[in-house]
PDB file of C-alpha atoms in Angstrom:
ATOM      1  CA  UNK A   1     -19.330   6.743  37.658  1.00 53.00           C
ATOM      2  CA  UNK A   2     -17.609   3.605  35.777  1.00 54.00           C
ATOM      3  CA  UNK A   3     -19.391   5.011  32.411  1.00 46.00           C
ATOM      4  CA  UNK A   4     -17.520   7.764  32.820  1.00 43.00           C
ATOM      5  CA  UNK A   5     -13.658   6.668  33.256  1.00 44.00           C
ATOM      6  CA  UNK A   6     -14.480   4.534  30.562  1.00 44.00           C
ATOM      7  CA  UNK A   7     -15.630   7.254  28.667  1.00 42.00           C
ATOM      8  CA  UNK A   8     -12.760   9.053  29.485  1.00 44.00           C
ATOM      9  CA  UNK A   9      -9.993   6.420  28.984  1.00 45.00           C
ATOM     10  CA  UNK A  10     -11.327   5.414  24.977  1.00 42.00           C
ATOM     11  CA  UNK A  11     -11.340   9.508  24.450  1.00 44.00           C
ATOM     12  CA  UNK A  12      -7.502   9.577  25.714  1.00 43.00           C
ATOM     13  CA  UNK A  13      -6.799   6.533  24.046  1.00 44.00           C
ATOM     14  CA  UNK A  14      -8.599   8.295  20.772  1.00 42.00           C
ATOM     15  CA  UNK A  15      -6.394  11.228  21.356  1.00 39.00           C
ATOM     16  CA  UNK A  16      -3.718   9.947  21.568  1.00 39.00           C
ATOM     17  CA  UNK A  17      -4.307   7.924  17.678  1.00 42.00           C
ATOM     18  CA  UNK A  18      -5.499  10.739  16.011  1.00 43.00           C
ATOM     19  CA  UNK A  19      -2.470  12.957  17.359  1.00 43.00           C
ATOM     20  CA  UNK A  20       0.507  10.181  15.479  1.00 56.00           C
ATOM     21  CA  UNK A  21      -1.599  10.967  12.334  1.00 80.00           C
ATOM     22  CA  UNK A  22      -0.093  12.239   9.531  1.00 89.00           C
ATOM     23  CA  UNK A  23      -1.322  15.672   8.328  1.00 93.00           C
ATOM     24  CA  UNK A  24      -0.524  16.073   4.985  1.00 94.00           C
ATOM     25  CA  UNK A  25      -1.403  19.930   2.605  1.00 95.00           C
ATOM     26  CA  UNK A  26      -3.102  19.252  -0.498  1.00 97.00           C
ATOM     27  CA  UNK A  27      -0.419  19.889  -2.881  1.00 97.00           C
ATOM     28  CA  UNK A  28       1.796  17.210  -0.748  1.00 95.00           C
ATOM     29  CA  UNK A  29      -0.965  14.640  -1.473  1.00 97.00           C
ATOM     30  CA  UNK A  30      -0.798  15.329  -5.106  1.00 97.00           C
ATOM     31  CA  UNK A  31       3.033  15.165  -4.966  1.00 97.00           C
ATOM     32  CA  UNK A  32       2.926  11.251  -3.201  1.00 96.00           C
ATOM     33  CA  UNK A  33       0.288  10.526  -5.893  1.00 97.00           C
ATOM     34  CA  UNK A  34       2.536  11.850  -8.134  1.00 96.00           C
ATOM     35  CA  UNK A  35       5.389   9.456  -7.256  1.00 95.00           C
ATOM     36  CA  UNK A  36       2.861   6.022  -6.159  1.00 96.00           C
ATOM     37  CA  UNK A  37       2.449   5.808 -10.115  1.00 95.00           C
ATOM     38  CA  UNK A  38       5.573   6.456 -11.224  1.00 95.00           C
ATOM     39  CA  UNK A  39       7.187   4.216  -8.546  1.00 93.00           C
ATOM     40  CA  UNK A  40       4.244   1.968  -9.513  1.00 92.00           C
ATOM     41  CA  UNK A  41       5.329   1.785 -12.671  1.00 92.00           C
ATOM     42  CA  UNK A  42       6.988  -0.885 -15.244  1.00 89.00           C
ATOM     43  CA  UNK A  43       9.462   1.851 -15.721  1.00 89.00           C
ATOM     44  CA  UNK A  44      10.757   1.808 -11.636  1.00 89.00           C
ATOM     45  CA  UNK A  45       9.009  -1.523 -10.429  1.00 85.00           C
ATOM     46  CA  UNK A  46       9.736   0.249  -7.043  1.00 87.00           C
ATOM     47  CA  UNK A  47       8.760  -1.651  -3.718  1.00 89.00           C
ATOM     48  CA  UNK A  48       5.389   0.859  -3.354  1.00 91.00           C
ATOM     49  CA  UNK A  49       3.883  -1.304  -0.089  1.00 93.00           C
ATOM     50  CA  UNK A  50       4.349   1.591   2.362  1.00 95.00           C
ATOM     51  CA  UNK A  51       3.417   4.587  -0.516  1.00 95.00           C
ATOM     52  CA  UNK A  52      -0.171   2.448  -1.228  1.00 95.00           C
ATOM     53  CA  UNK A  53      -1.054   2.611   2.649  1.00 95.00           C
ATOM     54  CA  UNK A  54      -0.101   6.432   2.636  1.00 96.00           C
ATOM     55  CA  UNK A  55      -1.605   7.072  -0.216  1.00 96.00           C
ATOM     56  CA  UNK A  56      -5.293   4.955   0.375  1.00 95.00           C
ATOM     57  CA  UNK A  57      -4.992   6.478   4.376  1.00 95.00           C
ATOM     58  CA  UNK A  58      -4.322  10.419   2.608  1.00 95.00           C
ATOM     59  CA  UNK A  59      -7.315   9.689   0.580  1.00 94.00           C
ATOM     60  CA  UNK A  60      -9.901   9.922   2.740  1.00 93.00           C
ATOM     61  CA  UNK A  61     -11.612  13.758   3.771  1.00 92.00           C
ATOM     62  CA  UNK A  62      -9.982  14.883   0.530  1.00 96.00           C
ATOM     63  CA  UNK A  63     -12.743  17.574  -1.896  1.00 97.00           C
ATOM     64  CA  UNK A  64     -13.692  16.323  -5.134  1.00 97.00           C
ATOM     65  CA  UNK A  65     -11.912  18.584  -6.924  1.00 97.00           C
ATOM     66  CA  UNK A  66      -8.343  17.807  -4.867  1.00 97.00           C
ATOM     67  CA  UNK A  67      -9.596  14.029  -5.889  1.00 97.00           C
ATOM     68  CA  UNK A  68      -9.842  14.805  -9.164  1.00 98.00           C
ATOM     69  CA  UNK A  69      -6.334  16.379  -9.562  1.00 98.00           C
ATOM     70  CA  UNK A  70      -5.278  13.410  -8.045  1.00 97.00           C
ATOM     71  CA  UNK A  71      -6.836  11.625 -10.884  1.00 97.00           C
ATOM     72  CA  UNK A  72      -4.894  13.554 -13.366  1.00 98.00           C
ATOM     73  CA  UNK A  73      -2.170  13.412 -12.034  1.00 97.00           C
ATOM     74  CA  UNK A  74      -1.666   9.693 -11.587  1.00 96.00           C
ATOM     75  CA  UNK A  75      -2.790   9.449 -15.246  1.00 97.00           C
ATOM     76  CA  UNK A  76      -0.475  11.797 -16.599  1.00 97.00           C
ATOM     77  CA  UNK A  77       2.237  10.500 -14.527  1.00 96.00           C
ATOM     78  CA  UNK A  78       1.260   7.041 -16.039  1.00 95.00           C
ATOM     79  CA  UNK A  79       1.692   8.530 -19.559  1.00 96.00           C
ATOM     80  CA  UNK A  80       5.097   9.637 -18.218  1.00 95.00           C
ATOM     81  CA  UNK A  81       6.318   6.887 -17.038  1.00 94.00           C
ATOM     82  CA  UNK A  82       5.339   4.929 -20.286  1.00 94.00           C
ATOM     83  CA  UNK A  83       6.975   7.253 -22.630  1.00 94.00           C
ATOM     84  CA  UNK A  84       9.363   5.937 -25.057  1.00 94.00           C
ATOM     85  CA  UNK A  85      11.559   9.028 -25.131  1.00 96.00           C
ATOM     86  CA  UNK A  86      14.778   8.566 -23.635  1.00 95.00           C
ATOM     87  CA  UNK A  87      14.891  12.057 -22.215  1.00 96.00           C
ATOM     88  CA  UNK A  88      11.801  11.513 -20.251  1.00 95.00           C
ATOM     89  CA  UNK A  89      12.561   8.331 -18.853  1.00 94.00           C
ATOM     90  CA  UNK A  90      16.009   9.677 -17.190  1.00 95.00           C
ATOM     91  CA  UNK A  91      13.678  12.491 -15.814  1.00 96.00           C
ATOM     92  CA  UNK A  92      11.467   9.978 -14.479  1.00 95.00           C
ATOM     93  CA  UNK A  93      13.570   7.360 -12.909  1.00 95.00           C
ATOM     94  CA  UNK A  94      15.604  10.908 -11.451  1.00 95.00           C
ATOM     95  CA  UNK A  95      12.394  12.078  -9.828  1.00 95.00           C
ATOM     96  CA  UNK A  96      11.505   8.896  -8.135  1.00 94.00           C
ATOM     97  CA  UNK A  97      15.564   8.503  -6.717  1.00 94.00           C
ATOM     98  CA  UNK A  98      15.172  12.547  -5.740  1.00 94.00           C
ATOM     99  CA  UNK A  99      12.239  14.090  -4.601  1.00 92.00           C
ATOM    100  CA  UNK A 100      10.074  10.741  -4.423  1.00 94.00           C
ATOM    101  CA  UNK A 101      12.273   9.004  -1.551  1.00 94.00           C
ATOM    102  CA  UNK A 102      10.642  10.745   1.316  1.00 92.00           C
ATOM    103  CA  UNK A 103       7.110   9.984  -0.600  1.00 93.00           C
ATOM    104  CA  UNK A 104       8.112   5.893  -1.274  1.00 93.00           C
ATOM    105  CA  UNK A 105       8.909   6.120   2.523  1.00 92.00           C
ATOM    106  CA  UNK A 106       5.467   6.538   3.501  1.00 92.00           C
ATOM    107  CA  UNK A 107       3.864   7.703   6.783  1.00 93.00           C
ATOM    108  CA  UNK A 108       7.084   6.439   8.134  1.00 92.00           C
ATOM    109  CA  UNK A 109       9.667   8.478   5.853  1.00 90.00           C
ATOM    110  CA  UNK A 110       7.414  11.913   5.723  1.00 92.00           C
ATOM    111  CA  UNK A 111       7.618  11.702   9.585  1.00 92.00           C
ATOM    112  CA  UNK A 112      11.194  11.300   9.163  1.00 90.00           C
ATOM    113  CA  UNK A 113      12.023  13.634   6.701  1.00 88.00           C
ATOM    114  CA  UNK A 114       9.820  16.552   8.454  1.00 87.00           C
ATOM    115  CA  UNK A 115      12.028  15.581  12.043  1.00 90.00           C
ATOM    116  CA  UNK A 116      15.526  16.165  10.477  1.00 89.00           C
ATOM    117  CA  UNK A 117      13.819  19.221   7.958  1.00 83.00           C
ATOM    118  CA  UNK A 118      15.293  23.141   9.112  1.00 83.00           C
ATOM    119  CA  UNK A 119      13.191  24.547  11.399  1.00 72.00           C
ATOM    120  CA  UNK A 120      10.848  27.570   9.739  1.00 61.00           C
ATOM    121  CA  UNK A 121      11.745  28.993  12.976  1.00 58.00           C
TER     122      UNK A 121
END
């Protein structure tokens, strides 16, 4: 009887933990990977601790195709950040200052952005 109670308690804790986990679509993951590469570049040098954890946690369970796309996107973003073209550098800075802010906040930033977004219904 005690065994059943322990199993039920452990199951409830596991369910509560997984309910708070952030689920990102593949496209969101690829956007976060791009922002991670841009923010970590020598051009930007932003605090990447929150996005590091986000990308690391979201990598698990991705299909090999998505992981390969992420690798390609990371390389492309790093190449753009190293560009000597001032227009490209301005675009990178603008992207990090704008669209990447959600991802730079990590999991909590994404949850907050989702909570403040207008509902689709």
